[in-house]
Tab-separated table of C-alpha atoms in Angstrom:
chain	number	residue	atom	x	y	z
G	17	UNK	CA	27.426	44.139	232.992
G	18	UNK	CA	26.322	46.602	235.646
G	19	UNK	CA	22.787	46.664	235.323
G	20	UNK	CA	21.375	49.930	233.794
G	21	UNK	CA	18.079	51.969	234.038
G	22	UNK	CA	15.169	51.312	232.122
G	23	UNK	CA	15.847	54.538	230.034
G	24	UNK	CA	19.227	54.549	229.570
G	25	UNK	CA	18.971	50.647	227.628
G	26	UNK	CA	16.348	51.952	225.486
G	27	UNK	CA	18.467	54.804	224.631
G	28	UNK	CA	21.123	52.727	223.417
G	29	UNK	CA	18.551	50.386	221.706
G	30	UNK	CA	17.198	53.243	220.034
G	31	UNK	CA	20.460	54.327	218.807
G	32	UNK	CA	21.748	50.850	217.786
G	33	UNK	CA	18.373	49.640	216.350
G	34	UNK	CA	18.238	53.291	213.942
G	35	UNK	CA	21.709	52.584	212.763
G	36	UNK	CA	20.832	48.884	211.643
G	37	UNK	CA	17.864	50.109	209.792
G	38	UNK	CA	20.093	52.807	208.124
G	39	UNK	CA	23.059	50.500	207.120
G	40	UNK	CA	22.523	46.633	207.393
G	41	UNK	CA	20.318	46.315	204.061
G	42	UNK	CA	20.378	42.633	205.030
G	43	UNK	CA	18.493	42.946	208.594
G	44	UNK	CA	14.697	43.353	207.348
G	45	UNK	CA	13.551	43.663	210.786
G	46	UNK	CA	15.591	44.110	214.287
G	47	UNK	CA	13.427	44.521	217.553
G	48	UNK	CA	14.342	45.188	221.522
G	49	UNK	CA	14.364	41.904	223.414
G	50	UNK	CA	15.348	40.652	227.000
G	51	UNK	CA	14.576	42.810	229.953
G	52	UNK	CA	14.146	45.973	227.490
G	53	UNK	CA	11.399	44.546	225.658
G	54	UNK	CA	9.652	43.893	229.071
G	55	UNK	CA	10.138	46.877	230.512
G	56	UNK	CA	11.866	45.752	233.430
G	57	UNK	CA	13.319	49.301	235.360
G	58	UNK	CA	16.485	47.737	235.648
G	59	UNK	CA	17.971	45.991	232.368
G	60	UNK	CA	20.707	43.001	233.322
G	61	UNK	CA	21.269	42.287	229.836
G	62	UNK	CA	21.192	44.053	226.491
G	63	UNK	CA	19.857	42.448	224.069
G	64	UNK	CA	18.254	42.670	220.074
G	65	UNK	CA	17.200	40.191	217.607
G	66	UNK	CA	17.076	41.066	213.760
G	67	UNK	CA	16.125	38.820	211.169
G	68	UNK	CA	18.262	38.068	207.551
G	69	UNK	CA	18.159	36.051	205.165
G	70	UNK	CA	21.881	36.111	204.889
G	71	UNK	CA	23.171	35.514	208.490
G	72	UNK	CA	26.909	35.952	207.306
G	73	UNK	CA	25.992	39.161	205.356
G	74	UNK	CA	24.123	40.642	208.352
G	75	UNK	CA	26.638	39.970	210.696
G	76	UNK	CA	28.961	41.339	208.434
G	77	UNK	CA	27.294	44.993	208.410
G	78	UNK	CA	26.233	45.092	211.702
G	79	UNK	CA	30.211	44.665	212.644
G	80	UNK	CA	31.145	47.155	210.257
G	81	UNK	CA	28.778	49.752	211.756
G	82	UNK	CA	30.319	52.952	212.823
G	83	UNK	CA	30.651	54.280	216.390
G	84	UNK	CA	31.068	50.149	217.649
G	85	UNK	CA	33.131	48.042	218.426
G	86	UNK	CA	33.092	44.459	218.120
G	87	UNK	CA	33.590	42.124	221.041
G	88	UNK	CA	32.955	38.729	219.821
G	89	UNK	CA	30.976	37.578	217.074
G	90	UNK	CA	29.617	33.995	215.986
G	91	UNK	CA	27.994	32.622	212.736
G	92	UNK	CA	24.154	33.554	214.288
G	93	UNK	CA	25.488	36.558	216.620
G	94	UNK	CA	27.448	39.324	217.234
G	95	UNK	CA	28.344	41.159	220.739
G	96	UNK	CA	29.668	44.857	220.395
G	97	UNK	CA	30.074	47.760	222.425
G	98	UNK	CA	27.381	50.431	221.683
G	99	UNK	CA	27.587	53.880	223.729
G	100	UNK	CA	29.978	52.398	226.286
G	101	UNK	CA	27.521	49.560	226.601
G	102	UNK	CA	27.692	45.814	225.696
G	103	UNK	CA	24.947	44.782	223.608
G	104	UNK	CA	24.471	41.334	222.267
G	105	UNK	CA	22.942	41.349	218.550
G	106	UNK	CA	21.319	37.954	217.848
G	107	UNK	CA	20.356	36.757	213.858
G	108	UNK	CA	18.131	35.215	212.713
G	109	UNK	CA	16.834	33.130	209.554
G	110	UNK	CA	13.050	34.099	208.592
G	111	UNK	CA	12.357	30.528	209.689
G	112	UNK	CA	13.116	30.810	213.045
G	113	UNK	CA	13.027	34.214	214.051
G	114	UNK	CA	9.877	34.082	216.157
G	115	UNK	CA	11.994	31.194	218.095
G	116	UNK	CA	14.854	32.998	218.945
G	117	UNK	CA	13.008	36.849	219.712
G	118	UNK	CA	10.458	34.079	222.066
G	119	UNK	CA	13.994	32.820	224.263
G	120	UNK	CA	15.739	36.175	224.048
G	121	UNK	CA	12.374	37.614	225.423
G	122	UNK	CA	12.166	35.492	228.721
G	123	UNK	CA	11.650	35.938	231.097
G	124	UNK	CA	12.537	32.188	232.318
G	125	UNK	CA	9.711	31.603	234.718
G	126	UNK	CA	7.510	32.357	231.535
G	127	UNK	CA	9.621	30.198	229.098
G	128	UNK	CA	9.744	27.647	231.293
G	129	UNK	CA	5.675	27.993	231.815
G	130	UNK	CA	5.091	27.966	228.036
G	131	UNK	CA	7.305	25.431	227.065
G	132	UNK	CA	6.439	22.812	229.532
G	133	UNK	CA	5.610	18.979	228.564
G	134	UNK	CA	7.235	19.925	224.968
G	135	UNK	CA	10.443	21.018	223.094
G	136	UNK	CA	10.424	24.701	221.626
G	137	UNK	CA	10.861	23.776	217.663
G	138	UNK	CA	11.497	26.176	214.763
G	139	UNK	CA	8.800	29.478	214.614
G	140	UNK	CA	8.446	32.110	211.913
G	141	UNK	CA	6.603	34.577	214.308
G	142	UNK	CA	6.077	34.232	218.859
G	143	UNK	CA	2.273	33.941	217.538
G	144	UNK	CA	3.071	30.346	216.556
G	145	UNK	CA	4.926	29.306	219.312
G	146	UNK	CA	1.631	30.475	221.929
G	147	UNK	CA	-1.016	29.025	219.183
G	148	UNK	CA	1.374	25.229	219.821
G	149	UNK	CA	0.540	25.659	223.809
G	150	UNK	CA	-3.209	26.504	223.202
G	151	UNK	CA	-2.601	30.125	224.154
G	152	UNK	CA	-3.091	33.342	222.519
G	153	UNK	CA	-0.181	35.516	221.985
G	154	UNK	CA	0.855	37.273	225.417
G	155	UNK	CA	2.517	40.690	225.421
G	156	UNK	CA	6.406	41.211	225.958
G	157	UNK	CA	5.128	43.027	229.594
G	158	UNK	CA	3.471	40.155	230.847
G	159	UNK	CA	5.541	37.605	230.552
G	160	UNK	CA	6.874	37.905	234.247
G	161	UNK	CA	4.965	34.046	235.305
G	162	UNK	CA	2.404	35.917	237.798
G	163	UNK	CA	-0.417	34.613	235.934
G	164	UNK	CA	-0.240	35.351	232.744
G	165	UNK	CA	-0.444	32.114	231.428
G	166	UNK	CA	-3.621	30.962	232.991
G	167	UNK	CA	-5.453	34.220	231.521
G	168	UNK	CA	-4.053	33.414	228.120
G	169	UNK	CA	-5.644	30.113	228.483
G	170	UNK	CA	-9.054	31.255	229.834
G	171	UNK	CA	-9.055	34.398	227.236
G	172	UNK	CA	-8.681	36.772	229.926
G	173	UNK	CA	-6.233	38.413	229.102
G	174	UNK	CA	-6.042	42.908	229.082
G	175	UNK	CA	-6.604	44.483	226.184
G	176	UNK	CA	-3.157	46.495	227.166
G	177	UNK	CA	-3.058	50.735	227.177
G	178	UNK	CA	-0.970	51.402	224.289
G	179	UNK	CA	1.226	54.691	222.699
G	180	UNK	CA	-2.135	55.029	220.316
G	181	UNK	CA	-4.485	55.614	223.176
G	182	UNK	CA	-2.499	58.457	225.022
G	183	UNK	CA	-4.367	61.614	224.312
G	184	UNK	CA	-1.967	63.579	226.789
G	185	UNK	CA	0.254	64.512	229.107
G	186	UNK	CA	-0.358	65.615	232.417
G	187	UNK	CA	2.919	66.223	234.113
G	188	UNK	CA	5.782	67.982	233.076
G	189	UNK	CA	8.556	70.709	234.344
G	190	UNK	CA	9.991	73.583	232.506
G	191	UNK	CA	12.856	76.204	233.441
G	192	UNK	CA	9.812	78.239	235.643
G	193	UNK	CA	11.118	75.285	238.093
G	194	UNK	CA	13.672	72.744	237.528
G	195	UNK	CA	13.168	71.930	233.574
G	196	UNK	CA	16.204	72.380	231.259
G	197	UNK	CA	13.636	73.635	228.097
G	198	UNK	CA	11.521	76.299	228.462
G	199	UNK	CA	7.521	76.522	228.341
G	200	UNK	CA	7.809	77.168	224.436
G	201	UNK	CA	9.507	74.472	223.739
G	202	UNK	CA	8.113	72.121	225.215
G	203	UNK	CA	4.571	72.870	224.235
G	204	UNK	CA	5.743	73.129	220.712
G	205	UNK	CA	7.045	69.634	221.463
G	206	UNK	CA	3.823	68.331	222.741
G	207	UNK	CA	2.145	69.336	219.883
G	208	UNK	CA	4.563	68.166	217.182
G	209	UNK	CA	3.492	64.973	219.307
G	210	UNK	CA	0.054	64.916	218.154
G	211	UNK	CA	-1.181	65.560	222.118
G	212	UNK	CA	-4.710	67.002	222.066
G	213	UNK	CA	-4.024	68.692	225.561
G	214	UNK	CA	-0.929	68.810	228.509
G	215	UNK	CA	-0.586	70.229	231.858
G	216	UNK	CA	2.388	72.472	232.647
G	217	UNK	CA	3.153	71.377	236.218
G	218	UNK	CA	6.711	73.046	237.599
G	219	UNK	CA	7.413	72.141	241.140
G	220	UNK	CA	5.877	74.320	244.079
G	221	UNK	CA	8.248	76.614	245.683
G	222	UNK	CA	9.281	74.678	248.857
G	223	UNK	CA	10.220	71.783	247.397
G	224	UNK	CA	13.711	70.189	247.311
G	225	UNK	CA	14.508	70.967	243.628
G	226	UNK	CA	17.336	73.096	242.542
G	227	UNK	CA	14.781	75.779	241.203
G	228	UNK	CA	10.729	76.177	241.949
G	229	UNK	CA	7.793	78.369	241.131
G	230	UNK	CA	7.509	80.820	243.398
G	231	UNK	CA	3.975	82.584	244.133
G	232	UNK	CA	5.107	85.416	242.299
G	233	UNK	CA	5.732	83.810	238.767
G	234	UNK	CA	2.686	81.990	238.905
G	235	UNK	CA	0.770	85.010	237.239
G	236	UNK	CA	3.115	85.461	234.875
G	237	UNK	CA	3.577	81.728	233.660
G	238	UNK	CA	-0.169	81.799	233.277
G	239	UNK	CA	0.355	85.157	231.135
G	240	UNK	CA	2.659	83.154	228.706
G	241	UNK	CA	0.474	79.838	228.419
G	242	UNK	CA	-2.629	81.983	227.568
G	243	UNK	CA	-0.349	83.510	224.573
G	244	UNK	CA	0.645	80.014	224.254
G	245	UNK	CA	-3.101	79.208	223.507
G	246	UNK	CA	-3.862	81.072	220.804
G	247	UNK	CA	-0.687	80.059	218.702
G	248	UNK	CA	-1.208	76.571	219.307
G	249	UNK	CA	-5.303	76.597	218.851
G	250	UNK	CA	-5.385	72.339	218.371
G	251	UNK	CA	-3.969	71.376	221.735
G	252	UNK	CA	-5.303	72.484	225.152
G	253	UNK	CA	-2.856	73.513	227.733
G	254	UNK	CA	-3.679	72.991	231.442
G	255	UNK	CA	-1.945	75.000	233.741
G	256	UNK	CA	-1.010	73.099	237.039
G	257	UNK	CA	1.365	72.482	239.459
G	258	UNK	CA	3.301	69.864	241.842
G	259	UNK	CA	3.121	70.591	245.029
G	260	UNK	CA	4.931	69.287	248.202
G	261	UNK	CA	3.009	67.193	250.683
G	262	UNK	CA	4.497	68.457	253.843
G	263	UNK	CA	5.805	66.591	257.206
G	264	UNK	CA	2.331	67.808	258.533
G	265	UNK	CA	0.240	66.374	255.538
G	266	UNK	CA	-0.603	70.148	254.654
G	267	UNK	CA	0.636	71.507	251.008
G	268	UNK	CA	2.916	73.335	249.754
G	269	UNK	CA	0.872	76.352	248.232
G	270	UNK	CA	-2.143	77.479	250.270
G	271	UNK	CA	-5.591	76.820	248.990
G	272	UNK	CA	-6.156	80.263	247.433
G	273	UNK	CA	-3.149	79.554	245.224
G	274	UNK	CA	-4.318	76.437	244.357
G	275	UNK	CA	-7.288	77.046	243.111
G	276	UNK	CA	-5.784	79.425	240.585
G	277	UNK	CA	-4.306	76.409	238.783
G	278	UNK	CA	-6.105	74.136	236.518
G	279	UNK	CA	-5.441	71.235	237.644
G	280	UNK	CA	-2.941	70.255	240.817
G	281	UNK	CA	-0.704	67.361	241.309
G	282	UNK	CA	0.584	66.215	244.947
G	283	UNK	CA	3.788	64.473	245.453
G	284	UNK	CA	5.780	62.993	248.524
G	285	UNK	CA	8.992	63.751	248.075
G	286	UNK	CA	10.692	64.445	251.552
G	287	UNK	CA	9.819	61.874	253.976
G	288	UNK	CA	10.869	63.908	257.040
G	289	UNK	CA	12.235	60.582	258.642
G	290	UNK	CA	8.726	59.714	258.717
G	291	UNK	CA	7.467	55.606	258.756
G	292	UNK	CA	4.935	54.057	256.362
G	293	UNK	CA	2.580	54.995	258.927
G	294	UNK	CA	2.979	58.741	259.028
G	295	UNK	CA	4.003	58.537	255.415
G	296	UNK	CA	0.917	56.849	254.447
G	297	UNK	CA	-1.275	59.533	256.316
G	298	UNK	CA	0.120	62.350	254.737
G	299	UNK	CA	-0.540	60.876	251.327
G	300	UNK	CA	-4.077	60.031	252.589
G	301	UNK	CA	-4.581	63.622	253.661
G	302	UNK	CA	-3.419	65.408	250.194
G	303	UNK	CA	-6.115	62.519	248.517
G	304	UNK	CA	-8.451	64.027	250.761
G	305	UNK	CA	-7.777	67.519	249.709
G	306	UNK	CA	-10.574	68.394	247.149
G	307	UNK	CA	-7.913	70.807	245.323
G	308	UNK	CA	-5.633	67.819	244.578
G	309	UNK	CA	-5.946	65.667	241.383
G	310	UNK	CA	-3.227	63.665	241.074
G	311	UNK	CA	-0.859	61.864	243.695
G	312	UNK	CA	2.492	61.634	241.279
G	313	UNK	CA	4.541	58.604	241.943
G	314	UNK	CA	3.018	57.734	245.203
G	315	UNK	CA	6.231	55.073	245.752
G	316	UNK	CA	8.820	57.970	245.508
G	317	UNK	CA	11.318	55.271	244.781
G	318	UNK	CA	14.537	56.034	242.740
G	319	UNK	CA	15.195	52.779	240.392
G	320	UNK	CA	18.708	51.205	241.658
G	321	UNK	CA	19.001	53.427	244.210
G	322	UNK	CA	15.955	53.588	246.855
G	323	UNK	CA	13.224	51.423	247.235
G	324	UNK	CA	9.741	53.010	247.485
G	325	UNK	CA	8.132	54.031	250.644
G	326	UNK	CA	6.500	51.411	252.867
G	327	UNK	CA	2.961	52.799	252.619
G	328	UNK	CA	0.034	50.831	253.493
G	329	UNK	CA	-0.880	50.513	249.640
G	330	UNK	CA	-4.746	49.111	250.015
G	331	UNK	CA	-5.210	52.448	252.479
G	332	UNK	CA	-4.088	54.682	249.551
G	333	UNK	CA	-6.054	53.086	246.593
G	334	UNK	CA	-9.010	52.989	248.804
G	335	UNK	CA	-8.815	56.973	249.720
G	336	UNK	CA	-8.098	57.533	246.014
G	337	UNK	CA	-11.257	55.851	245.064
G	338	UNK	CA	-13.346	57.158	247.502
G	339	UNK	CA	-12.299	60.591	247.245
G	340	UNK	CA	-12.215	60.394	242.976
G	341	UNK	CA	-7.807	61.378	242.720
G	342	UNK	CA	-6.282	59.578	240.257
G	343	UNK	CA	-2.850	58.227	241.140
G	344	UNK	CA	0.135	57.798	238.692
G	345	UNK	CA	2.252	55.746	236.757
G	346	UNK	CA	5.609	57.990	235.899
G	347	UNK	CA	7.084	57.548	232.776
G	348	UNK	CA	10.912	59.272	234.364
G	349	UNK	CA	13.345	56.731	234.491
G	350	UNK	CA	14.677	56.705	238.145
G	351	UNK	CA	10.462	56.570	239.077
G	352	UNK	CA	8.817	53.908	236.937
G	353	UNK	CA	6.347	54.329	239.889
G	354	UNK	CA	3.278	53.166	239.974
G	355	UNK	CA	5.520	50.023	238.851
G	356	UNK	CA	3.269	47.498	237.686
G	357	UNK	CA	2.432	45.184	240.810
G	358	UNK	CA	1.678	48.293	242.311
G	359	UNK	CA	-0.155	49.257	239.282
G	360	UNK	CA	-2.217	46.279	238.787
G	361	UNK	CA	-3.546	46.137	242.316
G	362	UNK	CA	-4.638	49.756	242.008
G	363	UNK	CA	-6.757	49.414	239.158
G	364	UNK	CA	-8.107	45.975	240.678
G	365	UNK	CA	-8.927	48.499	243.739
G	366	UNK	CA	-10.392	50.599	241.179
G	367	UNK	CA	-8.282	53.505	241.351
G	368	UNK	CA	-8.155	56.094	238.094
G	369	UNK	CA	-4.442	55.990	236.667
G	370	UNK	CA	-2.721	58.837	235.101
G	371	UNK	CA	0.577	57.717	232.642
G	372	UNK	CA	2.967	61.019	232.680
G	373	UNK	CA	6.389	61.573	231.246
G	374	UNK	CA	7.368	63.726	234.644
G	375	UNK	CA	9.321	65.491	231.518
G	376	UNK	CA	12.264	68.063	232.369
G	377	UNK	CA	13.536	67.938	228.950
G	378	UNK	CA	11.679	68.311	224.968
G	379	UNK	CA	13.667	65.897	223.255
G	380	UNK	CA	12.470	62.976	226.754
G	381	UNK	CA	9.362	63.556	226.534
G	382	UNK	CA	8.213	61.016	224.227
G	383	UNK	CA	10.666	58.287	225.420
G	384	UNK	CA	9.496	58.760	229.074
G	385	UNK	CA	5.859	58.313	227.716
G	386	UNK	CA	6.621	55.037	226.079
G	387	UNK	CA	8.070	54.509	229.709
G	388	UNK	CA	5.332	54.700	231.439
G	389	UNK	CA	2.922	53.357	229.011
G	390	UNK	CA	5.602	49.695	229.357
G	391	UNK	CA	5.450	49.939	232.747
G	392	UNK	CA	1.675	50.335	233.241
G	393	UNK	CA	1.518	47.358	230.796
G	394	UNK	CA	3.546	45.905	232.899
G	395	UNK	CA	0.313	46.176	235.673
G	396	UNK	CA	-1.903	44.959	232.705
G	397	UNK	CA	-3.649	47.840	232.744
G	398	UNK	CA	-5.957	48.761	230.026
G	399	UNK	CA	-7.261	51.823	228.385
G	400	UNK	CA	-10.257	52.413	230.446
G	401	UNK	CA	-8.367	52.730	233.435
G	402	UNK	CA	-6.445	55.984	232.424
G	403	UNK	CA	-7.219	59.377	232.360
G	404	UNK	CA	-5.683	60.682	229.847
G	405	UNK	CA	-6.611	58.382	227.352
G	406	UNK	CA	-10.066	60.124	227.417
G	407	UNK	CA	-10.902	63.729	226.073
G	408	UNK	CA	-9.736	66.822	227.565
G	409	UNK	CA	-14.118	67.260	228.748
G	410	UNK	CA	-13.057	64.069	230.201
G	411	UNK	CA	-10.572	65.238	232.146
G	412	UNK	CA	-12.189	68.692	232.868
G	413	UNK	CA	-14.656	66.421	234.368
G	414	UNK	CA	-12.940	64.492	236.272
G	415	UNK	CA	-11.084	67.383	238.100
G	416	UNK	CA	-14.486	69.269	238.779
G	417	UNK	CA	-15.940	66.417	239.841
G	418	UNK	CA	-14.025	66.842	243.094
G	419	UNK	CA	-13.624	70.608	243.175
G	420	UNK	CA	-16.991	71.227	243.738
G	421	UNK	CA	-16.945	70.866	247.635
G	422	UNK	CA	-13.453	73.163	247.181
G	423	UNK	CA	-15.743	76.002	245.698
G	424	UNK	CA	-19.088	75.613	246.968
């Protein structure tokens, strides 16, 4: 199989896993495993696990599920084609089923690591298999063998940023720029989320996208979030922007522009033929800007397509630090950027994090949350480390904090 993005596996998971919970009475539980469960941003492999009693009877209803079609099948597993995508659906018995979601997991450096000087043997749950090797259990997004094993041991390992401690979202797009829902709907969205605040952030108007905010909507999008406000009194709506860093480093909207908005995010998304050295100076001078807040997937890759930009990486985190900009970890699919190595050395630099769904559509905006939130797990990264896992003061503080030489 042609390996797919991040997002697009999960939405066939999604869909697969909802229609064996709705129809396969004999599956008690079915979870994501292989490179979906890790959060890898490109998936090789499909891959689920249920557990049944009955491994005839399961297999029997998950091949007689509607909108697949069955490829092969086998007394513990069944492969079918789901959404124009191959997925392999493994069962198993209560007795084993912490065995079998452990190998379908991987990855193989970490099986390998686990399993070493003994033979994997029947497991009810993946706890049991760890507590065998003297470890405590390790979380689906660390098990990549870059050291996850040793902190296990030690009892070092992250508490890990969870969907639970997300208090909101600071990036987002509507139609004002290139979004396909309007403002309405996606604040509505946010707060049948639960968000306690969210930053509408359409693209500044120079920027490559199909459509931008230009300086003359500004006033009136900020017109429509105030009414906004007052009919959705429980969540606080920021409003912000992402602007261009330019070829010369400067930005997109001029300072008395900026400091209209709330709060600002910076982004790099035209490199101008630029090398990491130019590329990584431009970033450096938007960190240094005391308007900006955020510096939105500082790789700029495009999973599958475009490796990220060849910054000098310890230069960045260092100017984010100093300068108190928090840099992000972007829940869209084709970003997945911070990705977590670059994620985990940021936060060992000491950098602030930001998780974001980049969100251009309602219905995404949870998914690309959960995206972000696997791949910042992914950088171990714990709650303390985020911004918006702390109160909207919190964050009000956090963006003052550096405004004050902007106004003063």
């Amino acid at each position: 199989m042609r390996p797919l993005t991040l997002g697009r596996a999960w939405d066939v998971l999604d869909s697969l896993l909802k229609a064996i919970a709705e129809s396969c009475p004999a599956v008690d539980v079915a979870v994501a495993a292989g490179d979906s469960r890790r959060f890898e941003p490109l998936v090789s492999e499909i891959t689920l696990v249920g557990r049944a009693v009955s491994l005839p009877a399961a297999i029997d209803q998950i091949s007689a599920l509607p909108g697949i079609t069955v490829l092969r099948r086998s007394s513990r597993n069944v492969v079918v084609k789901h959404r124009d995508t191959d997925v392999d659906v493994q069962v198993a018995h209560p007795d084993d089923f912490g065995s079998v979601l452990f190998l379908a997991t991987g990855s193989q450096a970490h099986l390998r690591a686990v399993l070493e000087g003994h033979r994997l043997s029947d497991a009810r749950s993946e706890d049991e298999i760890y507590a065998r090797a003297g470890l405590t259990f390790i979380a689906p997004e660390l098990r990549s063998g870059t050291g996850e094993i040793e902190a296990a041991a030690s009892g070092l390992l992250p508490a890990l940023v969870s969907r639970e401690n997300i208090r909101g979202d600071l990036h987002m797009h509507t139609t004002y720029s290139d979004g396909g829902d309007s403002l309405t709907d996606m604040v509505m969205a946010c707060s049948a989320l639960g968000y306690e605040y969210i930053a509408i952030t359409d693209h500044s108007e120079g920027a490559a996208a199909a459509n931008t905010l230009t300086e003359d909507q500004i006033a009136r999008q900020r017109e429509e979030i105030e009414r906004l406000r007052e009919r959705v009194p429980g969540m606080t709506i920021l409003h912000g922007t992402e602007v261009d860093i330019l070829a010369d480093g400067s930005l997109d909207f001029s300072d008395a522009i900026l400091q209209r908005f709330d709060v600002v995010l910076a982004s790099l998304h035209e490199s101008a033929g630029h090398d990491g050295r130019r590329l990584t100076q431009r970033c450096i001078a938007a960190l240094k800007h005391p308007l900006v807040n955020v510096l939105t997937h500082p790789m700029n890759r495009l999973v599958g397509r475009r490796g990220g930009y060849e910054l000098d990486y310890e230069a960045v985190y260092a100017a984010a630090v100093e300068t108190g900009t928090a840099l992000e970890v972007d829940g869209a699919p084709a970003h997945l950027d911070l990705d977590g190595e670059h994620a985990r050395a940021a936060v060992a630099a000491g950098v602030t994090l930001t998780i974001d769904s980049d969100c251009h559509r309602a219905q995404a905006l949870d998914r690309q949350m959960r995206l972000g939130i696997g791949t910042a797990r992914r950088g171990w990264v714990e709650p303390a480390q985020v911004l918006n896992t702390g109160s909207i003061d919190a964050v009000r503080s956090f963006i003052r904090t550096k405004r004050v030489g902007a106004v003063s």
